[in-house]
Tab-separated table of C-alpha atoms in Angstrom:
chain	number	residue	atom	x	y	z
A	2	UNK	CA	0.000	0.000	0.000
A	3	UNK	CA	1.106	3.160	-0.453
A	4	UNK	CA	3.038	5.201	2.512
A	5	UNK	CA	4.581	8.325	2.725
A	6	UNK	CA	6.162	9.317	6.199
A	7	UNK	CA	7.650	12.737	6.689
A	8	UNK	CA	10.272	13.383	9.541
A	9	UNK	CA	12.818	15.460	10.381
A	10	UNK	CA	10.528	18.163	12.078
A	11	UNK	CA	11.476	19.569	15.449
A	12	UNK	CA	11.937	22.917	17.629
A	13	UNK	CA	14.495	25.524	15.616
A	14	UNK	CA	15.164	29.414	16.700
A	15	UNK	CA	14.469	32.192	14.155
A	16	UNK	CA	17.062	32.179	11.436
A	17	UNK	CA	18.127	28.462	11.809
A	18	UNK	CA	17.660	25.597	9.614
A	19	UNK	CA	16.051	22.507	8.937
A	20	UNK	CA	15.798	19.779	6.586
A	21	UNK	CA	12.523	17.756	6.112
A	22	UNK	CA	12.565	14.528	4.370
A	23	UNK	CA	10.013	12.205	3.416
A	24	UNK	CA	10.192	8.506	2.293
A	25	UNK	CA	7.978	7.159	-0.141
A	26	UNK	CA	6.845	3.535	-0.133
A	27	UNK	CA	4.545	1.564	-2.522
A	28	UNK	CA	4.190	2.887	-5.838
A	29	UNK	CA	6.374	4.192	-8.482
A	30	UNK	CA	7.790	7.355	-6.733
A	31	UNK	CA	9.534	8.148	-9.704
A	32	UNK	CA	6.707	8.464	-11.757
A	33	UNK	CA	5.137	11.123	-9.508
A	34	UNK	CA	5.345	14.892	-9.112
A	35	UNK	CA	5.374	15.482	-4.970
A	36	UNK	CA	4.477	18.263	-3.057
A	37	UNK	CA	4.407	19.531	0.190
A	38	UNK	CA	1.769	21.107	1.927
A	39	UNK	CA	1.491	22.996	5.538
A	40	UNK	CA	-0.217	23.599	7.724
A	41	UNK	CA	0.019	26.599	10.728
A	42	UNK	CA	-2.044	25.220	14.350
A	43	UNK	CA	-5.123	26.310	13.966
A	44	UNK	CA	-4.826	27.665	10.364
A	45	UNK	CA	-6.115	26.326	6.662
A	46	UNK	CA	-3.526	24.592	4.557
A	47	UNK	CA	-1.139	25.848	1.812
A	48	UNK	CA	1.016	24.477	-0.735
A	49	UNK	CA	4.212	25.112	-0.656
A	50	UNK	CA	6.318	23.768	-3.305
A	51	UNK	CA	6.205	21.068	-5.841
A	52	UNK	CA	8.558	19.068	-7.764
A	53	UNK	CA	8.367	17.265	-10.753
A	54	UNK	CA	8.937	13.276	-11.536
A	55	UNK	CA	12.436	14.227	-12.746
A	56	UNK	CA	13.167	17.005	-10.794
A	57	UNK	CA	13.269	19.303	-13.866
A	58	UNK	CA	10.147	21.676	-12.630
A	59	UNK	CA	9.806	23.356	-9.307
A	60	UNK	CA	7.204	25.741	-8.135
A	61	UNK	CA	7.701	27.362	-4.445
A	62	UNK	CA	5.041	30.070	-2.670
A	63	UNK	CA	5.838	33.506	-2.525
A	64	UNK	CA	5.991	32.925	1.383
A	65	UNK	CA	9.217	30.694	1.296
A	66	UNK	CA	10.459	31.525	-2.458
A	67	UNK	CA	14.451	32.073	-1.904
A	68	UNK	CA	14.277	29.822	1.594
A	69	UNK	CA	13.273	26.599	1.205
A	70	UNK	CA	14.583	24.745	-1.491
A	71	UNK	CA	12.809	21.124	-2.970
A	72	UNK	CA	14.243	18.326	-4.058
A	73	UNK	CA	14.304	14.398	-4.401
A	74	UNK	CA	16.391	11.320	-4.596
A	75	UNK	CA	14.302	8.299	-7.391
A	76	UNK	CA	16.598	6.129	-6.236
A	77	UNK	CA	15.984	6.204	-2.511
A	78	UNK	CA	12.266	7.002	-3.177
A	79	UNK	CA	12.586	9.974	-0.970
A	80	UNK	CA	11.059	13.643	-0.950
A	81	UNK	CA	13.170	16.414	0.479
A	82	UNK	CA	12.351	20.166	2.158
A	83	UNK	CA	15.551	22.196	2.958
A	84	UNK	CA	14.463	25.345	5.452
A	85	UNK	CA	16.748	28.198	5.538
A	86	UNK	CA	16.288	32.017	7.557
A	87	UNK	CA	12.841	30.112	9.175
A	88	UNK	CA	10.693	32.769	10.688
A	89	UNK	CA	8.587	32.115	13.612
A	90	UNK	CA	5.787	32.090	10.943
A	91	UNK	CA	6.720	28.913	9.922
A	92	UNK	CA	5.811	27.343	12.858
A	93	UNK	CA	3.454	24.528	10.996
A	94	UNK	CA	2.500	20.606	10.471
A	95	UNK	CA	4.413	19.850	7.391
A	96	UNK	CA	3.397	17.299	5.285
A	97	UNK	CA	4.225	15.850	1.980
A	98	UNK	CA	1.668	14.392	-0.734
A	99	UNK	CA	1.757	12.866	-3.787
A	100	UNK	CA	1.260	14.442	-6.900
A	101	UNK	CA	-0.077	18.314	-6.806
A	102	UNK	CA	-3.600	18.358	-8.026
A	103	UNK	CA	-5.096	16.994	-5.154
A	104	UNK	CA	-4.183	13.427	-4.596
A	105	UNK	CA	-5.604	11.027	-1.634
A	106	UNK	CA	-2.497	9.978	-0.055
A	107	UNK	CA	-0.673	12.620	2.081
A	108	UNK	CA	1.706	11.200	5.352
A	109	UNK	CA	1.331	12.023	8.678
A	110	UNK	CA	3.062	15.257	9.200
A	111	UNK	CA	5.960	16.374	11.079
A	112	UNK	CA	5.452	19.756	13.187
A	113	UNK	CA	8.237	22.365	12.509
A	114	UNK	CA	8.137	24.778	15.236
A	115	UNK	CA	10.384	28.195	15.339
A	116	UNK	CA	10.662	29.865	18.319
A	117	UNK	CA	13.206	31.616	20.326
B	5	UNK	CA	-3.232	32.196	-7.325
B	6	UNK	CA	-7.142	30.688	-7.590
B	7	UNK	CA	-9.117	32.091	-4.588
B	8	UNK	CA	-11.050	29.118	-3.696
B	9	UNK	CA	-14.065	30.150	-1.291
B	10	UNK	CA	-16.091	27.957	0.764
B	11	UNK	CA	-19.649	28.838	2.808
B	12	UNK	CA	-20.620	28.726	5.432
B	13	UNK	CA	-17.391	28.672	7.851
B	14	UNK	CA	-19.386	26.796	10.638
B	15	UNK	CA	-22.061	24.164	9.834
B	16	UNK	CA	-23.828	22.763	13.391
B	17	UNK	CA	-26.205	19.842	12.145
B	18	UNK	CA	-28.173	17.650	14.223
B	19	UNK	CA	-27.192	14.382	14.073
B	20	UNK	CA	-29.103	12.498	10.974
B	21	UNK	CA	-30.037	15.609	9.011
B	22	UNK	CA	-28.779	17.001	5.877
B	23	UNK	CA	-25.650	19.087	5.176
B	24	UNK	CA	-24.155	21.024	2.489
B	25	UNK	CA	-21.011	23.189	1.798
B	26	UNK	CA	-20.538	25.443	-0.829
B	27	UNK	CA	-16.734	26.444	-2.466
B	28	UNK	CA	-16.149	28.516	-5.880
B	29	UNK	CA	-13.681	29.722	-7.431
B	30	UNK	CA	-12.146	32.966	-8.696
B	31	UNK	CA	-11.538	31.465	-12.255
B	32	UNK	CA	-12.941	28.461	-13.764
B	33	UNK	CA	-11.100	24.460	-13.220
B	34	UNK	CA	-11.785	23.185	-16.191
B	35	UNK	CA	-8.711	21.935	-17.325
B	36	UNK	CA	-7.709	21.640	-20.673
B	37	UNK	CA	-7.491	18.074	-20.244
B	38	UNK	CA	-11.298	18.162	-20.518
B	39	UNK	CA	-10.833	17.364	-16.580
B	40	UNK	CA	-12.285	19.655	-13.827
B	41	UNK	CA	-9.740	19.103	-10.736
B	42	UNK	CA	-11.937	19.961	-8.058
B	43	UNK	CA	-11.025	18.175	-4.689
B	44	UNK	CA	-13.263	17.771	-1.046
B	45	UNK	CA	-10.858	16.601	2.082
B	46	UNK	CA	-12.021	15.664	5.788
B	47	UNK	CA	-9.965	16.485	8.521
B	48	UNK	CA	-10.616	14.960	11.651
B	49	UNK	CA	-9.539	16.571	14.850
B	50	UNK	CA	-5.140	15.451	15.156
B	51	UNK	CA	-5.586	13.951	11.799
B	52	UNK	CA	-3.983	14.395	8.513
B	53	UNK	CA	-6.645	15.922	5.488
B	54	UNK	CA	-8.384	12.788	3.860
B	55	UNK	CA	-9.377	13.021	0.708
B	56	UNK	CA	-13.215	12.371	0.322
B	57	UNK	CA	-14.279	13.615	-3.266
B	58	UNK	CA	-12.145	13.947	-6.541
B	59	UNK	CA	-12.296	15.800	-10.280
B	60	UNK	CA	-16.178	17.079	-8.543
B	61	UNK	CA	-17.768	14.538	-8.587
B	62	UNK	CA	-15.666	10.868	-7.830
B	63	UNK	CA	-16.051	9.413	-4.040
B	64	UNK	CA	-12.520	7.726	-2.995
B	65	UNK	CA	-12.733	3.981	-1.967
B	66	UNK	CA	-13.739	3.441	1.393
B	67	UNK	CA	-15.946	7.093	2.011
B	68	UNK	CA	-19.691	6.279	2.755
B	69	UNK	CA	-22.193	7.307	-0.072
B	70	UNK	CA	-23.570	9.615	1.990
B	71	UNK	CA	-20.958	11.775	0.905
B	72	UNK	CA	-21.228	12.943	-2.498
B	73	UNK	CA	-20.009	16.055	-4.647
B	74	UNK	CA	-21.405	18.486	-7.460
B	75	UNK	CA	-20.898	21.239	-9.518
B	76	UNK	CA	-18.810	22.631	-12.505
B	77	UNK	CA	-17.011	25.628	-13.628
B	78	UNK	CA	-16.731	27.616	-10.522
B	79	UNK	CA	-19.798	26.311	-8.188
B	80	UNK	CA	-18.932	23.308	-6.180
B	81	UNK	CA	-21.195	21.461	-3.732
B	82	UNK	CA	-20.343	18.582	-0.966
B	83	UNK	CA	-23.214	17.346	0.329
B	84	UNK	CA	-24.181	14.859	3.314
B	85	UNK	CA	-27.140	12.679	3.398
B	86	UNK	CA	-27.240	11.776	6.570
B	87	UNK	CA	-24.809	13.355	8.876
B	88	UNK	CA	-23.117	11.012	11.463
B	89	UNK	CA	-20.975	11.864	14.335
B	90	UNK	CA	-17.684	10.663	12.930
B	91	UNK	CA	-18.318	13.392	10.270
B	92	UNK	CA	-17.054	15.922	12.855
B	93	UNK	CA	-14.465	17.877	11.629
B	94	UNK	CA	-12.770	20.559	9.233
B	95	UNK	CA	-13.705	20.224	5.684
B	96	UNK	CA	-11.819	21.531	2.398
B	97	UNK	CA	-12.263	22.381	-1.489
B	98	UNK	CA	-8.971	22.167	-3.186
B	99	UNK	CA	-8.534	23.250	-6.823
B	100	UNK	CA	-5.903	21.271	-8.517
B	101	UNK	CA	-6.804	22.659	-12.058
B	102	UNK	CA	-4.215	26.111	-11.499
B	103	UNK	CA	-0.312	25.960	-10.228
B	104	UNK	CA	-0.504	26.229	-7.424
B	105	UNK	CA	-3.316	23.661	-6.114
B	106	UNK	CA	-5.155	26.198	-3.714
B	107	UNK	CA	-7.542	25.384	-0.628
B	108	UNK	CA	-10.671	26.724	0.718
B	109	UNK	CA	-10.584	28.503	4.092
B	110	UNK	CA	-12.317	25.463	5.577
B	111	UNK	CA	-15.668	24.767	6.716
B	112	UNK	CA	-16.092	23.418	10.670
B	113	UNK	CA	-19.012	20.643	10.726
B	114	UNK	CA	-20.065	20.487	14.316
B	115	UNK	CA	-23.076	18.388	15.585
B	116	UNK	CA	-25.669	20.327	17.014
Protein backbone atom coordinates (compact mmCIF):
# COMPACT_ATOMS: atom_id res chain seq x y z
CA UNK A 1 0.00 0.00 0.00
CA UNK A 2 1.11 3.16 -0.45
CA UNK A 3 3.04 5.20 2.51
CA UNK A 4 4.58 8.33 2.73
CA UNK A 5 6.16 9.32 6.20
CA UNK A 6 7.65 12.74 6.69
CA UNK A 7 10.27 13.38 9.54
CA UNK A 8 12.82 15.46 10.38
CA UNK A 9 10.53 18.16 12.08
CA UNK A 10 11.48 19.57 15.45
CA UNK A 11 11.94 22.92 17.63
CA UNK A 12 14.50 25.52 15.62
CA UNK A 13 15.16 29.41 16.70
CA UNK A 14 14.47 32.19 14.15
CA UNK A 15 17.06 32.18 11.44
CA UNK A 16 18.13 28.46 11.81
CA UNK A 17 17.66 25.60 9.61
CA UNK A 18 16.05 22.51 8.94
CA UNK A 19 15.80 19.78 6.59
CA UNK A 20 12.52 17.76 6.11
CA UNK A 21 12.57 14.53 4.37
CA UNK A 22 10.01 12.21 3.42
CA UNK A 23 10.19 8.51 2.29
CA UNK A 24 7.98 7.16 -0.14
CA UNK A 25 6.84 3.53 -0.13
CA UNK A 26 4.54 1.56 -2.52
CA UNK A 27 4.19 2.89 -5.84
CA UNK A 28 6.37 4.19 -8.48
CA UNK A 29 7.79 7.36 -6.73
CA UNK A 30 9.53 8.15 -9.70
CA UNK A 31 6.71 8.46 -11.76
CA UNK A 32 5.14 11.12 -9.51
CA UNK A 33 5.35 14.89 -9.11
CA UNK A 34 5.37 15.48 -4.97
CA UNK A 35 4.48 18.26 -3.06
CA UNK A 36 4.41 19.53 0.19
CA UNK A 37 1.77 21.11 1.93
CA UNK A 38 1.49 23.00 5.54
CA UNK A 39 -0.22 23.60 7.72
CA UNK A 40 0.02 26.60 10.73
CA UNK A 41 -2.04 25.22 14.35
CA UNK A 42 -5.12 26.31 13.97
CA UNK A 43 -4.83 27.67 10.36
CA UNK A 44 -6.12 26.33 6.66
CA UNK A 45 -3.53 24.59 4.56
CA UNK A 46 -1.14 25.85 1.81
CA UNK A 47 1.02 24.48 -0.73
CA UNK A 48 4.21 25.11 -0.66
CA UNK A 49 6.32 23.77 -3.30
CA UNK A 50 6.20 21.07 -5.84
CA UNK A 51 8.56 19.07 -7.76
CA UNK A 52 8.37 17.26 -10.75
CA UNK A 53 8.94 13.28 -11.54
CA UNK A 54 12.44 14.23 -12.75
CA UNK A 55 13.17 17.01 -10.79
CA UNK A 56 13.27 19.30 -13.87
CA UNK A 57 10.15 21.68 -12.63
CA UNK A 58 9.81 23.36 -9.31
CA UNK A 59 7.20 25.74 -8.13
CA UNK A 60 7.70 27.36 -4.45
CA UNK A 61 5.04 30.07 -2.67
CA UNK A 62 5.84 33.51 -2.52
CA UNK A 63 5.99 32.93 1.38
CA UNK A 64 9.22 30.69 1.30
CA UNK A 65 10.46 31.52 -2.46
CA UNK A 66 14.45 32.07 -1.90
CA UNK A 67 14.28 29.82 1.59
CA UNK A 68 13.27 26.60 1.20
CA UNK A 69 14.58 24.74 -1.49
CA UNK A 70 12.81 21.12 -2.97
CA UNK A 71 14.24 18.33 -4.06
CA UNK A 72 14.30 14.40 -4.40
CA UNK A 73 16.39 11.32 -4.60
CA UNK A 74 14.30 8.30 -7.39
CA UNK A 75 16.60 6.13 -6.24
CA UNK A 76 15.98 6.20 -2.51
CA UNK A 77 12.27 7.00 -3.18
CA UNK A 78 12.59 9.97 -0.97
CA UNK A 79 11.06 13.64 -0.95
CA UNK A 80 13.17 16.41 0.48
CA UNK A 81 12.35 20.17 2.16
CA UNK A 82 15.55 22.20 2.96
CA UNK A 83 14.46 25.35 5.45
CA UNK A 84 16.75 28.20 5.54
CA UNK A 85 16.29 32.02 7.56
CA UNK A 86 12.84 30.11 9.17
CA UNK A 87 10.69 32.77 10.69
CA UNK A 88 8.59 32.12 13.61
CA UNK A 89 5.79 32.09 10.94
CA UNK A 90 6.72 28.91 9.92
CA UNK A 91 5.81 27.34 12.86
CA UNK A 92 3.45 24.53 11.00
CA UNK A 93 2.50 20.61 10.47
CA UNK A 94 4.41 19.85 7.39
CA UNK A 95 3.40 17.30 5.29
CA UNK A 96 4.22 15.85 1.98
CA UNK A 97 1.67 14.39 -0.73
CA UNK A 98 1.76 12.87 -3.79
CA UNK A 99 1.26 14.44 -6.90
CA UNK A 100 -0.08 18.31 -6.81
CA UNK A 101 -3.60 18.36 -8.03
CA UNK A 102 -5.10 16.99 -5.15
CA UNK A 103 -4.18 13.43 -4.60
CA UNK A 104 -5.60 11.03 -1.63
CA UNK A 105 -2.50 9.98 -0.06
CA UNK A 106 -0.67 12.62 2.08
CA UNK A 107 1.71 11.20 5.35
CA UNK A 108 1.33 12.02 8.68
CA UNK A 109 3.06 15.26 9.20
CA UNK A 110 5.96 16.37 11.08
CA UNK A 111 5.45 19.76 13.19
CA UNK A 112 8.24 22.36 12.51
CA UNK A 113 8.14 24.78 15.24
CA UNK A 114 10.38 28.20 15.34
CA UNK A 115 10.66 29.87 18.32
CA UNK A 116 13.21 31.62 20.33
CA UNK B 1 -3.23 32.20 -7.33
CA UNK B 2 -7.14 30.69 -7.59
CA UNK B 3 -9.12 32.09 -4.59
CA UNK B 4 -11.05 29.12 -3.70
CA UNK B 5 -14.06 30.15 -1.29
CA UNK B 6 -16.09 27.96 0.76
CA UNK B 7 -19.65 28.84 2.81
CA UNK B 8 -20.62 28.73 5.43
CA UNK B 9 -17.39 28.67 7.85
CA UNK B 10 -19.39 26.80 10.64
CA UNK B 11 -22.06 24.16 9.83
CA UNK B 12 -23.83 22.76 13.39
CA UNK B 13 -26.21 19.84 12.14
CA UNK B 14 -28.17 17.65 14.22
CA UNK B 15 -27.19 14.38 14.07
CA UNK B 16 -29.10 12.50 10.97
CA UNK B 17 -30.04 15.61 9.01
CA UNK B 18 -28.78 17.00 5.88
CA UNK B 19 -25.65 19.09 5.18
CA UNK B 20 -24.15 21.02 2.49
CA UNK B 21 -21.01 23.19 1.80
CA UNK B 22 -20.54 25.44 -0.83
CA UNK B 23 -16.73 26.44 -2.47
CA UNK B 24 -16.15 28.52 -5.88
CA UNK B 25 -13.68 29.72 -7.43
CA UNK B 26 -12.15 32.97 -8.70
CA UNK B 27 -11.54 31.46 -12.26
CA UNK B 28 -12.94 28.46 -13.76
CA UNK B 29 -11.10 24.46 -13.22
CA UNK B 30 -11.78 23.19 -16.19
CA UNK B 31 -8.71 21.93 -17.33
CA UNK B 32 -7.71 21.64 -20.67
CA UNK B 33 -7.49 18.07 -20.24
CA UNK B 34 -11.30 18.16 -20.52
CA UNK B 35 -10.83 17.36 -16.58
CA UNK B 36 -12.29 19.66 -13.83
CA UNK B 37 -9.74 19.10 -10.74
CA UNK B 38 -11.94 19.96 -8.06
CA UNK B 39 -11.03 18.17 -4.69
CA UNK B 40 -13.26 17.77 -1.05
CA UNK B 41 -10.86 16.60 2.08
CA UNK B 42 -12.02 15.66 5.79
CA UNK B 43 -9.96 16.49 8.52
CA UNK B 44 -10.62 14.96 11.65
CA UNK B 45 -9.54 16.57 14.85
CA UNK B 46 -5.14 15.45 15.16
CA UNK B 47 -5.59 13.95 11.80
CA UNK B 48 -3.98 14.40 8.51
CA UNK B 49 -6.64 15.92 5.49
CA UNK B 50 -8.38 12.79 3.86
CA UNK B 51 -9.38 13.02 0.71
CA UNK B 52 -13.22 12.37 0.32
CA UNK B 53 -14.28 13.61 -3.27
CA UNK B 54 -12.14 13.95 -6.54
CA UNK B 55 -12.30 15.80 -10.28
CA UNK B 56 -16.18 17.08 -8.54
CA UNK B 57 -17.77 14.54 -8.59
CA UNK B 58 -15.67 10.87 -7.83
CA UNK B 59 -16.05 9.41 -4.04
CA UNK B 60 -12.52 7.73 -2.99
CA UNK B 61 -12.73 3.98 -1.97
CA UNK B 62 -13.74 3.44 1.39
CA UNK B 63 -15.95 7.09 2.01
CA UNK B 64 -19.69 6.28 2.75
CA UNK B 65 -22.19 7.31 -0.07
CA UNK B 66 -23.57 9.61 1.99
CA UNK B 67 -20.96 11.78 0.90
CA UNK B 68 -21.23 12.94 -2.50
CA UNK B 69 -20.01 16.05 -4.65
CA UNK B 70 -21.40 18.49 -7.46
CA UNK B 71 -20.90 21.24 -9.52
CA UNK B 72 -18.81 22.63 -12.50
CA UNK B 73 -17.01 25.63 -13.63
CA UNK B 74 -16.73 27.62 -10.52
CA UNK B 75 -19.80 26.31 -8.19
CA UNK B 76 -18.93 23.31 -6.18
CA UNK B 77 -21.19 21.46 -3.73
CA UNK B 78 -20.34 18.58 -0.97
CA UNK B 79 -23.21 17.35 0.33
CA UNK B 80 -24.18 14.86 3.31
CA UNK B 81 -27.14 12.68 3.40
CA UNK B 82 -27.24 11.78 6.57
CA UNK B 83 -24.81 13.36 8.88
CA UNK B 84 -23.12 11.01 11.46
CA UNK B 85 -20.97 11.86 14.34
CA UNK B 86 -17.68 10.66 12.93
CA UNK B 87 -18.32 13.39 10.27
CA UNK B 88 -17.05 15.92 12.85
CA UNK B 89 -14.46 17.88 11.63
CA UNK B 90 -12.77 20.56 9.23
CA UNK B 91 -13.71 20.22 5.68
CA UNK B 92 -11.82 21.53 2.40
CA UNK B 93 -12.26 22.38 -1.49
CA UNK B 94 -8.97 22.17 -3.19
CA UNK B 95 -8.53 23.25 -6.82
CA UNK B 96 -5.90 21.27 -8.52
CA UNK B 97 -6.80 22.66 -12.06
CA UNK B 98 -4.21 26.11 -11.50
CA UNK B 99 -0.31 25.96 -10.23
CA UNK B 100 -0.50 26.23 -7.42
CA UNK B 101 -3.32 23.66 -6.11
CA UNK B 102 -5.15 26.20 -3.71
CA UNK B 103 -7.54 25.38 -0.63
CA UNK B 104 -10.67 26.72 0.72
CA UNK B 105 -10.58 28.50 4.09
CA UNK B 106 -12.32 25.46 5.58
CA UNK B 107 -15.67 24.77 6.72
CA UNK B 108 -16.09 23.42 10.67
CA UNK B 109 -19.01 20.64 10.73
CA UNK B 110 -20.06 20.49 14.32
CA UNK B 111 -23.08 18.39 15.58
CA UNK B 112 -25.67 20.33 17.01
Amino acid sequence: QVQLVESGGGLVKPGGSLRLSCAASGFTFSDYYMSWIRQAPGKGLECISYISSSGSTIYYADSVKGRFTISRDNAKNSLFLQMNSLRTEDTAVYYCARDYRGDRYWGQGTLVTVSS
Amino acid sequence: DVVMTQSPLSLPVTLGQPASISCRSSQSLVYSDGNTYLNWFQQRPGQSPRRLIYKVSNRDSGVPDRFSGSGSGTDFTLKISRVEAEDVGIYYCMQGTHWPGTFGQGTKLEIK
